[in-house]
Amino acid sequence: METKYIFVTGGVVSSLGKGIISASLACLLKARGYRVTIQKFDPYINIDPGTLNPYEHGECYVTVDGHEADLDLGHYERFTNVQTTRANNVTTGRIYQSVIDKERRGDYLGKTVQIIPHVTDEIKRNVKLLGKTGNFDYIITEIGGTVGDIESLPYLESVRQLRWELGQNSLCIHLTYVPYLKAAKELKTKPTQHSVKQLQEVGIQPDILVLRTEQDIPVNMRKKIAQFCNVAPDAVVQSLDCPSIYEVPIMMHAQHLDEIVLRKTGVVPQGEPHMAPWLHFLDKMHGATEQVNIALVGKYVELQDAYKSINESLFHAATYNDRRLNLKSIHSEKITPENVGEYLDGMDGVIVAPGFGQRGVEGKLTALKWCRENDVPTFGICLGMQCMVIEFARDVLGLADANSTEMDPSTTNNVIDLMEEQKSVSNMGGTMRLGAYDCRLTPDSTAAKAYGALEIKERHRHRFEFNNDYRDRFEQAGMKCVGENPATHLVEVVEIPEKRWWVGTQYHPEYSSTVLNPHPLFIDFIKAAVAYRGERLMEDFAESKK
Ligand code: GLN
């Protein structure tokens, strides 16, 4: 089968969930046996989101091949169970960098370099890159931003050209918003009409409309939209607000989105998508009544998307443990030795978030000390793991000034230090230890038991590392280094075996938890949290009988 290209654009407002719609469609096509991947084109000038702070675009996701990517790639992986790579996320910065490099090499043979055709050709080349591998039947391309933005024009022009070149092997899905005006008690279709018109002005006729809405859109209104926008009535699909993003594939299938896409790309739909494992997950999600209380300690907790992959991984793990996740986000800057108990008492498990820089670190250390002394199941990720090491060094090893050289370059006890190869790095972009690295686990450690394996591979994004000069002292005092890189001996996992569940990972397990393949460490962490909750309930019960 020839590779088919599906373009997903968005109109009216941003944050409509193009990523979720793209991921849901991919999920359905994959469940029908097609080989699918999703890629995102972001119109900003940064080369990648690695240099952006979370206030800009939320979490920075990392692919196995070490690309710092838009967080939508996390949704793509979670919904499809297919790993993405550098080729799945391209920005205007990267397009221009490549065009300018070609110009400097003289590749354009004396021509004036222009947006059309040189920039659009470079966009088109990147759109087709994954298709050229022959590994995919469907390539879904999400165009970031909103139709009408100046910066997305070269992308829309490229889509227009590609639609011509690819014919029936391509189609365009446009996602818009149908607002409900409370005062008028009415749904309004005008913004959708305008947004489609804007798309038509740049020469693109959408084949399918997905209408994001908070209220059910009546059939006659959908017909009206179809008529105004030159779209077949059955190709106007609504995306009603729903309690969980994981319901969206089912909601899309109920309106035949997958079949419409197949038919419009010249493929006869056969049978039904194999969604049984997905439905099993949803059944568990709906069936979970008892809750598990997890605290997430971080400095960006007020941002919904800053710890997206951690939130989703916890949700997957809670669901598979038949628990409803009750996630309490705690701002690490607000935690003090005086109030830490108020924040954390009653929590079944605590997770300490990744991060950069000094802000909020003392609060993380205070939280960790409280958790260690009260033996609460605790999970530290990246900076969270580094904080576990620092806290233990200060409080148990008695090294009062122990620190990471990231926070205090002149500390005499640099238990976390810059890697040798990082010392000469001056550019910030794309220069951390990034992507998947091998890790060997110690038999019988909590991590090894959770993974059910001794050789694992996990994704990294950091510059600083556990300082091996201190390893023996930590191990003698009870904090074990139970995971290391076999080639460099860098410490990847620490544990305190005598605690209920005390694990810190230098890597980011949250990037690889998917609905159909939840991450074993998160599963085990939640299991420990559930057990700890059970223990406390039993104690309370025994107390009440006295
Ligand atoms: N700031 C730390 C480092 O660079 C941790 C990074 C992280 O948590 N992702 O090593």
Coordinates of C-alpha atoms and ligand atoms in Angstrom, one line a residue:
M1 CA 0.0 0.0 0.0
E2 CA 1.3 3.5 -0.9
T3 CA 1.9 5.7 2.1
K4 CA -1.1 8.0 2.9
Y5 CA -0.6 11.4 4.4
I6 CA -3.2 12.9 6.8
F7 CA -2.8 16.6 7.7
V8 CA -4.4 17.9 10.9
T9 CA -4.9 21.7 11.2
G10 CA -6.6 23.8 13.8
G11 CA -8.8 26.9 13.7
V12 CA -10.5 29.5 15.9
V13 CA -8.4 29.0 19.1
S14 CA -5.4 27.0 20.2
S15 CA -5.5 24.2 22.8
L16 CA -8.4 22.4 21.1
G17 CA -6.6 19.1 21.4
K18 CA -5.2 18.5 17.9
G19 CA -2.6 16.3 19.4
I20 CA -5.3 14.1 21.1
I21 CA -7.4 13.9 17.9
S22 CA -4.3 12.9 15.9
A23 CA -3.3 10.4 18.5
S24 CA -6.8 9.0 18.7
L25 CA -7.0 8.5 15.0
A26 CA -3.6 6.9 14.9
C27 CA -4.7 4.6 17.8
L28 CA -7.8 3.5 15.7
L29 CA -5.8 3.0 12.5
K30 CA -3.1 1.0 14.4
A31 CA -5.9 -1.1 16.0
R32 CA -7.0 -1.9 12.4
G33 CA -3.5 -3.3 11.6
Y34 CA -2.1 -0.3 9.8
R35 CA 1.4 0.9 10.4
V36 CA 1.0 4.5 11.7
T37 CA 3.1 7.4 12.9
I38 CA 2.4 10.9 13.8
Q39 CA 4.6 14.0 13.4
K40 CA 4.3 17.5 14.5
F41 CA 5.4 20.7 12.7
D42 CA 5.8 23.6 15.1
P43 CA 5.9 27.1 13.6
Y44 CA 8.2 28.7 16.2
I45 CA 11.8 29.6 15.5
N46 CA 13.5 27.6 18.3
I47 CA 15.4 24.7 16.9
D48 CA 13.6 22.5 19.4
P49 CA 11.7 23.0 22.7
G50 CA 14.7 22.0 24.7
T51 CA 15.6 25.6 25.5
L52 CA 12.0 26.6 26.4
N53 CA 10.9 26.8 30.0
P54 CA 7.7 25.0 30.9
Y55 CA 5.8 28.2 31.1
E56 CA 6.0 28.4 27.3
H57 CA 4.8 25.0 26.0
G58 CA 4.7 22.8 29.1
E59 CA 6.8 19.7 29.5
C60 CA 9.7 19.0 27.2
Y61 CA 9.4 15.4 25.9
V62 CA 12.4 13.3 24.9
T63 CA 12.5 10.7 22.2
V64 CA 14.6 7.5 22.3
D65 CA 17.1 9.0 19.9
G66 CA 17.7 12.0 22.1
H67 CA 15.5 14.7 20.6
E68 CA 13.9 17.2 22.9
A69 CA 10.4 17.4 21.5
D70 CA 7.0 18.9 21.9
L71 CA 4.8 17.2 24.5
D72 CA 2.3 16.1 21.9
L73 CA 4.8 13.4 21.0
G74 CA 4.2 12.0 24.4
H75 CA 0.5 11.7 23.6
Y76 CA 1.4 10.0 20.3
E77 CA 3.4 7.4 22.0
R78 CA 0.9 6.9 24.8
F79 CA -1.9 6.4 22.4
T80 CA -0.1 4.3 19.7
N81 CA 2.5 2.5 21.7
V82 CA 4.9 3.4 18.8
Q83 CA 8.1 5.2 19.6
T84 CA 8.8 8.5 17.9
T85 CA 12.2 10.0 16.8
R86 CA 13.8 13.3 15.9
A87 CA 12.0 13.1 12.5
N88 CA 8.6 13.2 14.2
N89 CA 9.0 16.8 15.4
V90 CA 10.2 19.7 13.2
T91 CA 10.2 23.4 13.9
T92 CA 10.5 26.4 11.7
G93 CA 14.0 26.9 13.3
R94 CA 15.1 23.5 12.0
I95 CA 13.6 24.2 8.5
Y96 CA 15.4 27.5 8.2
Q97 CA 18.7 26.1 9.7
S98 CA 18.7 23.5 7.0
V99 CA 17.8 26.0 4.2
I100 CA 20.5 28.4 5.4
D101 CA 23.1 25.6 5.6
K102 CA 22.3 24.6 2.0
E103 CA 22.6 28.2 0.9
R104 CA 26.0 28.5 2.5
R105 CA 27.2 25.3 0.9
G106 CA 26.1 26.7 -2.5
D107 CA 23.4 24.1 -3.1
Y108 CA 21.0 26.6 -4.6
L109 CA 23.4 27.3 -7.5
G110 CA 23.2 31.1 -7.4
K111 CA 19.4 31.3 -7.1
T112 CA 17.6 33.8 -4.8
V113 CA 16.5 31.7 -1.8
Q114 CA 12.8 32.3 -1.0
I115 CA 10.0 31.0 1.1
I116 CA 8.4 29.6 -2.0
P117 CA 9.9 27.3 -3.2
H118 CA 12.9 26.8 -1.0
V119 CA 11.4 26.9 2.5
T120 CA 8.2 25.1 1.3
D121 CA 10.3 22.4 -0.4
E122 CA 12.3 21.9 2.8
I123 CA 9.0 21.5 4.7
K124 CA 7.7 19.0 2.1
R125 CA 10.9 17.0 2.2
N126 CA 10.6 16.8 6.0
V127 CA 6.9 15.8 5.8
K128 CA 7.8 12.9 3.5
L129 CA 10.9 11.8 5.4
L130 CA 9.2 9.1 7.4
G131 CA 7.1 8.0 4.5
K132 CA 10.3 7.3 2.5
T133 CA 11.4 4.7 5.1
G134 CA 8.6 2.4 3.8
N135 CA 7.7 1.6 7.5
F136 CA 4.4 3.3 7.5
D137 CA 1.0 3.1 5.8
Y138 CA -0.4 6.3 7.4
I139 CA 1.5 9.4 8.4
I140 CA -0.4 11.9 10.3
T141 CA 1.0 15.4 10.3
E142 CA -0.2 17.8 12.9
I143 CA 0.5 21.5 12.0
G144 CA 1.0 23.4 15.2
G145 CA -0.6 26.8 15.8
T146 CA -3.9 28.1 14.4
V147 CA -5.0 28.8 10.9
G148 CA -4.5 32.5 10.3
D149 CA -1.2 32.8 12.2
I150 CA 1.4 34.5 10.0
E151 CA 4.0 32.0 11.1
S152 CA 2.1 28.9 9.9
L153 CA 1.6 30.2 6.4
P154 CA 4.6 28.3 4.8
Y155 CA 3.3 25.1 6.3
L156 CA -0.2 25.6 4.9
E157 CA 1.2 26.4 1.5
S158 CA 3.2 23.2 1.7
V159 CA 0.1 21.2 2.7
R160 CA -1.7 22.8 -0.3
Q161 CA 1.1 21.7 -2.7
L162 CA 1.3 18.2 -1.1
R163 CA -2.5 17.7 -1.5
W164 CA -2.0 18.3 -5.2
E165 CA 1.0 16.0 -5.5
L166 CA -0.5 13.2 -3.4
G167 CA -4.1 13.3 -4.6
Q168 CA -6.2 10.6 -2.9
N169 CA -3.1 9.5 -0.9
S170 CA -3.7 12.5 1.3
L171 CA -6.5 14.3 3.2
C172 CA -7.0 17.2 5.5
I173 CA -8.7 17.2 8.9
H174 CA -9.6 20.6 10.3
L175 CA -10.3 20.9 14.0
T176 CA -12.4 23.9 15.1
Y177 CA -14.4 25.1 18.0
V178 CA -18.1 25.5 18.4
P179 CA -18.7 27.7 21.4
Y180 CA -21.8 27.7 23.5
L181 CA -23.1 31.1 24.4
K182 CA -24.7 30.8 27.8
A183 CA -26.7 34.0 27.7
A184 CA -28.2 33.2 24.3
K185 CA -28.4 29.4 25.2
E186 CA -27.0 28.7 21.7
L187 CA -24.1 26.9 20.0
K188 CA -22.4 29.1 17.5
T189 CA -21.1 27.8 14.1
K190 CA -19.8 31.1 12.7
P191 CA -16.2 30.8 14.1
T192 CA -16.0 27.4 12.3
Q193 CA -17.3 28.8 9.0
H194 CA -14.7 31.6 9.2
S195 CA -11.9 29.3 10.1
V196 CA -12.7 27.0 7.1
K197 CA -13.0 30.0 4.9
Q198 CA -9.5 31.1 6.0
L199 CA -8.2 27.6 5.1
Q200 CA -9.9 27.8 1.7
E201 CA -8.3 31.2 1.1
V202 CA -4.9 29.6 1.2
G203 CA -6.1 26.9 -1.1
I204 CA -6.9 24.1 1.3
Q205 CA -10.3 22.4 1.3
P206 CA -10.7 20.3 4.5
D207 CA -12.1 16.8 3.9
I208 CA -13.1 16.2 7.5
L209 CA -14.1 18.6 10.2
V210 CA -13.8 17.8 13.9
L211 CA -15.8 20.2 16.0
R212 CA -14.6 20.7 19.6
T213 CA -17.6 21.5 21.8
E214 CA -18.8 21.5 25.3
Q215 CA -22.4 20.7 24.3
D216 CA -23.8 18.1 22.0
I217 CA -24.1 19.6 18.5
P218 CA -27.5 18.6 16.9
V219 CA -27.5 16.8 13.6
N220 CA -29.1 19.6 11.7
M221 CA -26.5 22.0 12.9
R222 CA -23.7 19.6 11.7
K223 CA -25.5 19.4 8.4
K224 CA -25.5 23.2 8.1
I225 CA -21.8 23.3 8.9
A226 CA -21.2 20.6 6.2
Q227 CA -23.1 22.7 3.7
F228 CA -21.4 26.0 4.4
C229 CA -18.0 24.4 4.4
N230 CA -18.1 22.1 1.4
V231 CA -17.7 19.0 3.5
A232 CA -19.7 15.7 3.3
P233 CA -22.3 15.6 6.1
D234 CA -21.0 12.3 7.5
A235 CA -17.5 13.9 7.6
V236 CA -18.5 16.4 10.3
V237 CA -17.6 14.8 13.6
Q238 CA -17.9 16.3 17.0
S239 CA -15.4 16.1 19.8
L240 CA -17.4 16.6 22.9
D241 CA -15.7 17.3 26.2
C242 CA -15.2 14.1 28.1
P243 CA -13.8 13.1 31.5
S244 CA -10.7 11.4 30.1
I245 CA -8.6 11.9 27.0
Y246 CA -8.4 8.1 26.8
E247 CA -12.1 8.0 25.8
V248 CA -11.5 10.0 22.7
P249 CA -10.5 7.1 20.4
I250 CA -13.8 5.4 21.3
M251 CA -15.8 8.6 20.8
M252 CA -14.2 9.1 17.4
H253 CA -14.8 5.5 16.3
A254 CA -18.5 5.8 17.3
Q255 CA -18.7 8.5 14.7
H256 CA -16.7 6.4 12.2
L257 CA -13.7 8.8 11.9
D258 CA -11.4 5.9 11.1
E259 CA -13.7 4.5 8.4
I260 CA -14.1 7.9 6.8
V261 CA -10.4 8.4 6.7
L262 CA -9.9 4.9 5.1
R263 CA -12.5 5.5 2.5
K264 CA -11.4 8.9 1.6
T265 CA -7.8 7.6 1.1
G266 CA -9.0 4.9 -1.2
V267 CA -9.0 2.0 1.3
V268 CA -12.0 -0.2 1.9
P269 CA -12.6 -0.5 5.6
Q270 CA -12.7 -4.1 6.7
G271 CA -14.1 -5.3 10.1
E272 CA -13.6 -3.4 13.3
P273 CA -10.4 -2.1 15.0
H274 CA -9.1 -4.4 17.6
M275 CA -9.7 -2.2 20.6
A276 CA -10.1 -4.9 23.3
P277 CA -6.9 -4.1 25.3
W278 CA -7.8 -0.4 25.2
L279 CA -11.4 -1.1 26.3
H280 CA -10.0 -3.3 29.1
F281 CA -8.0 -0.2 30.3
L282 CA -11.1 2.0 30.1
D283 CA -13.1 -0.7 32.0
K284 CA -10.6 -0.5 34.8
M285 CA -10.6 3.2 34.7
H286 CA -14.4 3.3 35.1
G287 CA -14.4 0.5 37.7
A288 CA -11.8 2.1 40.0
T289 CA -13.7 3.6 42.9
E290 CA -11.2 3.5 45.7
Q291 CA -8.5 6.2 45.5
V292 CA -4.8 6.3 45.9
N293 CA -3.4 9.6 47.2
I294 CA -0.2 10.7 45.5
A295 CA 1.7 14.0 46.1
L296 CA 3.7 15.5 43.3
V297 CA 6.3 17.9 44.6
G298 CA 7.6 20.3 42.0
K299 CA 8.1 23.9 41.2
Y300 CA 5.8 24.1 38.2
V301 CA 2.8 22.4 39.7
E302 CA 0.5 25.3 38.9
L303 CA 1.0 24.6 35.2
Q304 CA -1.3 21.9 33.8
D305 CA 1.2 20.6 31.3
A306 CA 4.6 20.9 33.0
Y307 CA 4.6 17.3 34.3
K308 CA 2.3 15.8 31.7
S309 CA 4.1 12.5 31.2
I310 CA 4.5 12.0 35.0
N311 CA 0.7 12.7 35.5
E312 CA -0.2 10.3 32.7
S313 CA 2.2 7.6 33.9
L314 CA 0.7 7.8 37.4
F315 CA -2.7 7.6 35.9
H316 CA -1.9 4.5 33.9
A317 CA -0.4 2.9 36.9
A318 CA -3.2 3.8 39.3
T319 CA -5.8 2.5 36.7
Y320 CA -4.0 -0.9 36.3
N321 CA -3.9 -1.1 40.1
D322 CA -7.7 -0.5 40.1
R323 CA -7.4 2.8 41.9
R324 CA -8.6 6.3 41.1
L325 CA -5.6 8.6 41.1
N326 CA -6.0 11.5 43.5
L327 CA -3.0 13.7 42.6
K328 CA -2.1 16.5 45.0
S329 CA 0.3 18.9 43.5
I330 CA 2.5 20.7 46.0
H331 CA 4.6 23.7 45.2
S332 CA 8.1 22.9 46.4
E333 CA 8.9 26.5 47.2
K334 CA 6.1 26.5 49.7
I335 CA 7.4 23.6 51.7
T336 CA 9.2 24.3 55.0
P337 CA 10.3 22.1 57.9
E338 CA 7.3 23.6 59.8
N339 CA 4.6 22.9 57.4
V340 CA 5.8 19.8 55.5
G341 CA 3.7 17.5 57.7
E342 CA 0.6 19.3 56.9
Y343 CA 1.2 19.0 53.2
L344 CA 2.3 15.3 53.2
D345 CA 0.3 13.7 56.0
G346 CA -2.2 11.3 54.6
M347 CA -0.4 10.8 51.3
D348 CA 0.1 7.2 50.2
G349 CA 3.0 8.0 48.0
V350 CA 5.2 11.0 47.1
I351 CA 6.9 11.7 43.8
V352 CA 9.6 14.4 43.6
A353 CA 9.8 16.0 40.1
P354 CA 12.6 16.7 37.7
G355 CA 13.8 20.3 37.3
F356 CA 16.6 22.7 36.8
G357 CA 18.2 25.3 39.0
Q358 CA 18.0 26.2 42.7
R359 CA 14.4 27.4 42.9
G360 CA 12.3 25.0 45.0
V361 CA 15.2 22.6 45.8
E362 CA 15.2 23.2 49.5
G363 CA 11.5 22.4 49.6
K364 CA 12.1 19.1 47.8
L365 CA 14.9 18.2 50.3
T366 CA 12.6 19.0 53.2
A367 CA 9.8 16.8 51.7
L368 CA 12.3 14.0 51.1
K369 CA 13.5 14.1 54.7
W370 CA 10.0 13.9 56.0
C371 CA 9.1 11.0 53.6
R372 CA 12.3 9.1 54.6
E373 CA 11.7 9.6 58.3
N374 CA 8.1 8.6 58.0
D375 CA 8.8 5.8 55.6
V376 CA 6.3 6.9 52.9
P377 CA 6.7 5.2 49.4
T378 CA 8.8 7.8 47.5
F379 CA 9.9 8.1 43.9
G380 CA 12.5 10.7 42.8
I381 CA 12.9 11.4 39.1
C382 CA 16.1 13.0 37.7
L383 CA 16.5 16.2 39.9
G384 CA 14.2 14.3 42.3
M385 CA 16.7 11.5 42.5
Q386 CA 19.6 14.0 42.8
C387 CA 17.7 15.5 45.7
M388 CA 17.3 12.1 47.4
V389 CA 21.1 11.8 47.2
I390 CA 21.8 15.3 48.6
E391 CA 19.3 14.9 51.4
F392 CA 20.7 11.5 52.4
A393 CA 24.3 12.9 52.3
R394 CA 23.4 15.8 54.5
D395 CA 21.2 14.0 57.0
V396 CA 22.6 10.5 57.2
L397 CA 26.3 10.9 56.1
G398 CA 26.5 14.1 58.0
L399 CA 27.9 16.1 55.1
A400 CA 26.2 19.4 55.9
D401 CA 27.1 21.2 52.7
A402 CA 26.5 18.3 50.4
N403 CA 25.0 19.6 47.1
S404 CA 24.9 19.4 43.4
T405 CA 27.4 21.7 41.7
E406 CA 24.4 22.9 39.7
M407 CA 23.1 24.6 42.9
D408 CA 26.4 25.3 44.6
P409 CA 29.5 25.2 42.4
S410 CA 31.8 25.6 45.4
T411 CA 30.5 22.9 47.7
T412 CA 33.1 20.7 49.2
N413 CA 30.8 17.7 49.0
N414 CA 29.7 17.6 45.4
V415 CA 27.7 14.4 45.7
I416 CA 26.0 15.4 42.4
D417 CA 28.5 16.8 39.8
L418 CA 28.8 17.8 36.2
M419 CA 29.9 14.9 33.9
E420 CA 33.4 15.3 32.6
E421 CA 32.2 15.7 29.0
Q422 CA 29.8 18.4 30.1
K423 CA 32.5 20.7 31.5
S424 CA 33.5 22.2 28.1
V425 CA 29.9 22.6 26.9
S426 CA 28.9 26.3 26.4
N427 CA 25.8 26.0 24.1
M428 CA 22.6 25.2 26.0
G429 CA 20.6 23.7 23.1
G430 CA 20.6 19.9 22.6
T431 CA 23.8 19.4 24.7
M432 CA 22.5 17.5 27.7
R433 CA 22.8 13.7 28.2
L434 CA 19.8 13.0 26.0
G435 CA 17.9 9.9 24.9
A436 CA 17.9 6.2 25.7
Y437 CA 20.9 4.7 27.5
D438 CA 21.5 1.1 28.7
C439 CA 21.2 0.4 32.4
R440 CA 22.1 -2.7 34.3
L441 CA 20.1 -3.4 37.5
T442 CA 21.2 -5.3 40.6
P443 CA 19.4 -8.6 41.1
D444 CA 16.7 -8.5 43.8
S445 CA 16.6 -4.7 43.9
T446 CA 13.1 -3.1 44.0
A447 CA 13.8 -1.8 40.4
A448 CA 14.9 -5.2 39.1
K449 CA 11.9 -6.9 40.6
A450 CA 9.5 -4.2 39.2
Y451 CA 11.0 -4.5 35.7
G452 CA 11.3 -8.3 35.9
A453 CA 14.6 -7.7 34.0
L454 CA 18.2 -6.8 34.7
E455 CA 19.0 -5.0 31.4
I456 CA 16.9 -2.0 30.6
K457 CA 17.0 1.1 28.5
E458 CA 15.6 4.4 29.6
R459 CA 15.6 8.0 28.4
H460 CA 17.7 10.8 29.9
R461 CA 17.7 14.6 30.0
H462 CA 20.2 16.1 32.4
R463 CA 23.8 17.3 32.7
F464 CA 24.6 16.3 36.3
E465 CA 25.3 12.9 37.7
F466 CA 25.8 11.0 40.9
N467 CA 29.5 11.4 42.0
N468 CA 30.9 7.9 42.1
D469 CA 33.7 9.0 44.6
Y470 CA 30.9 8.9 47.3
R471 CA 29.4 5.6 46.2
D472 CA 30.9 3.4 49.0
R473 CA 29.9 5.8 51.7
F474 CA 26.3 5.9 50.5
E475 CA 26.2 2.1 50.2
Q476 CA 27.6 1.5 53.7
A477 CA 25.0 3.9 55.1
G478 CA 22.1 2.1 53.4
M479 CA 21.5 3.9 50.1
K480 CA 22.3 1.5 47.3
C481 CA 23.2 2.2 43.8
V482 CA 21.2 -0.5 42.1
G483 CA 21.3 0.6 38.5
E484 CA 24.3 1.7 36.5
N485 CA 25.3 2.3 32.9
P486 CA 27.4 -0.7 31.9
A487 CA 29.8 1.3 29.8
T488 CA 30.4 4.4 31.9
H489 CA 29.4 3.1 35.4
L490 CA 27.3 6.2 35.8
V491 CA 24.7 5.6 38.6
E492 CA 21.2 5.5 37.1
V493 CA 19.1 4.2 40.1
V494 CA 19.4 4.5 43.8
E495 CA 17.3 2.8 46.5
I496 CA 17.1 2.5 50.3
P497 CA 16.1 -1.2 50.6
E498 CA 15.1 -0.9 54.2
K499 CA 12.4 1.5 53.4
R500 CA 8.9 0.5 52.1
W501 CA 9.6 1.9 48.6
W502 CA 12.4 4.4 48.1
V503 CA 13.6 4.6 44.5
G504 CA 15.3 7.4 42.6
T505 CA 16.1 7.3 38.9
Q506 CA 18.5 9.5 37.1
Y507 CA 16.5 8.8 33.9
H508 CA 12.9 9.6 33.1
P509 CA 10.7 6.5 33.1
E510 CA 7.6 8.7 32.6
Y511 CA 8.5 9.2 28.9
S512 CA 7.8 5.5 28.1
S513 CA 4.6 4.7 29.9
T514 CA 1.8 4.0 27.4
V515 CA -1.8 2.9 27.9
L516 CA -1.1 -0.6 26.5
N517 CA 2.3 -0.8 28.1
P518 CA 2.3 1.0 31.4
H519 CA 5.7 1.6 33.0
P520 CA 6.7 -1.1 35.5
L521 CA 8.3 1.3 38.0
F522 CA 5.1 3.4 38.2
I523 CA 3.0 0.3 38.5
D524 CA 5.2 -0.9 41.4
F525 CA 5.3 2.5 43.0
I526 CA 1.5 2.7 43.1
K527 CA 1.3 -0.9 44.3
A528 CA 3.5 0.1 47.2
A529 CA 1.4 3.2 47.8
V530 CA -1.8 1.1 47.8
A531 CA -0.2 -1.4 50.3
Y532 CA 0.9 1.4 52.6
R533 CA -2.6 2.9 52.5
G534 CA -4.0 -0.6 53.4
E535 CA -1.5 -0.8 56.3
R536 CA -2.6 2.5 57.7
L537 CA -6.3 1.7 57.4
M538 CA -5.7 -1.6 59.3
E539 CA -3.9 0.3 62.0
D540 CA -6.8 2.9 62.3
F541 CA -9.3 0.0 62.4
A542 CA -7.3 -1.7 65.2
E543 CA -7.1 1.6 67.0
S544 CA -10.8 2.1 66.8
K545 CA -11.5 -1.3 68.3
K546 CA -9.4 -0.6 71.4
Ligands
GLN1 N1 19.1 19.8 36.6 C1 19.5 18.4 36.7 C2 20.6 18.1 35.7 O1 20.7 18.8 34.7 C3 18.3 17.5 36.5 C4 17.6 17.6 35.2 C5 16.2 17.0 35.2 O2 15.6 16.8 36.3 N2 15.7 16.7 34.0 O3 21.3 17.1 35.9

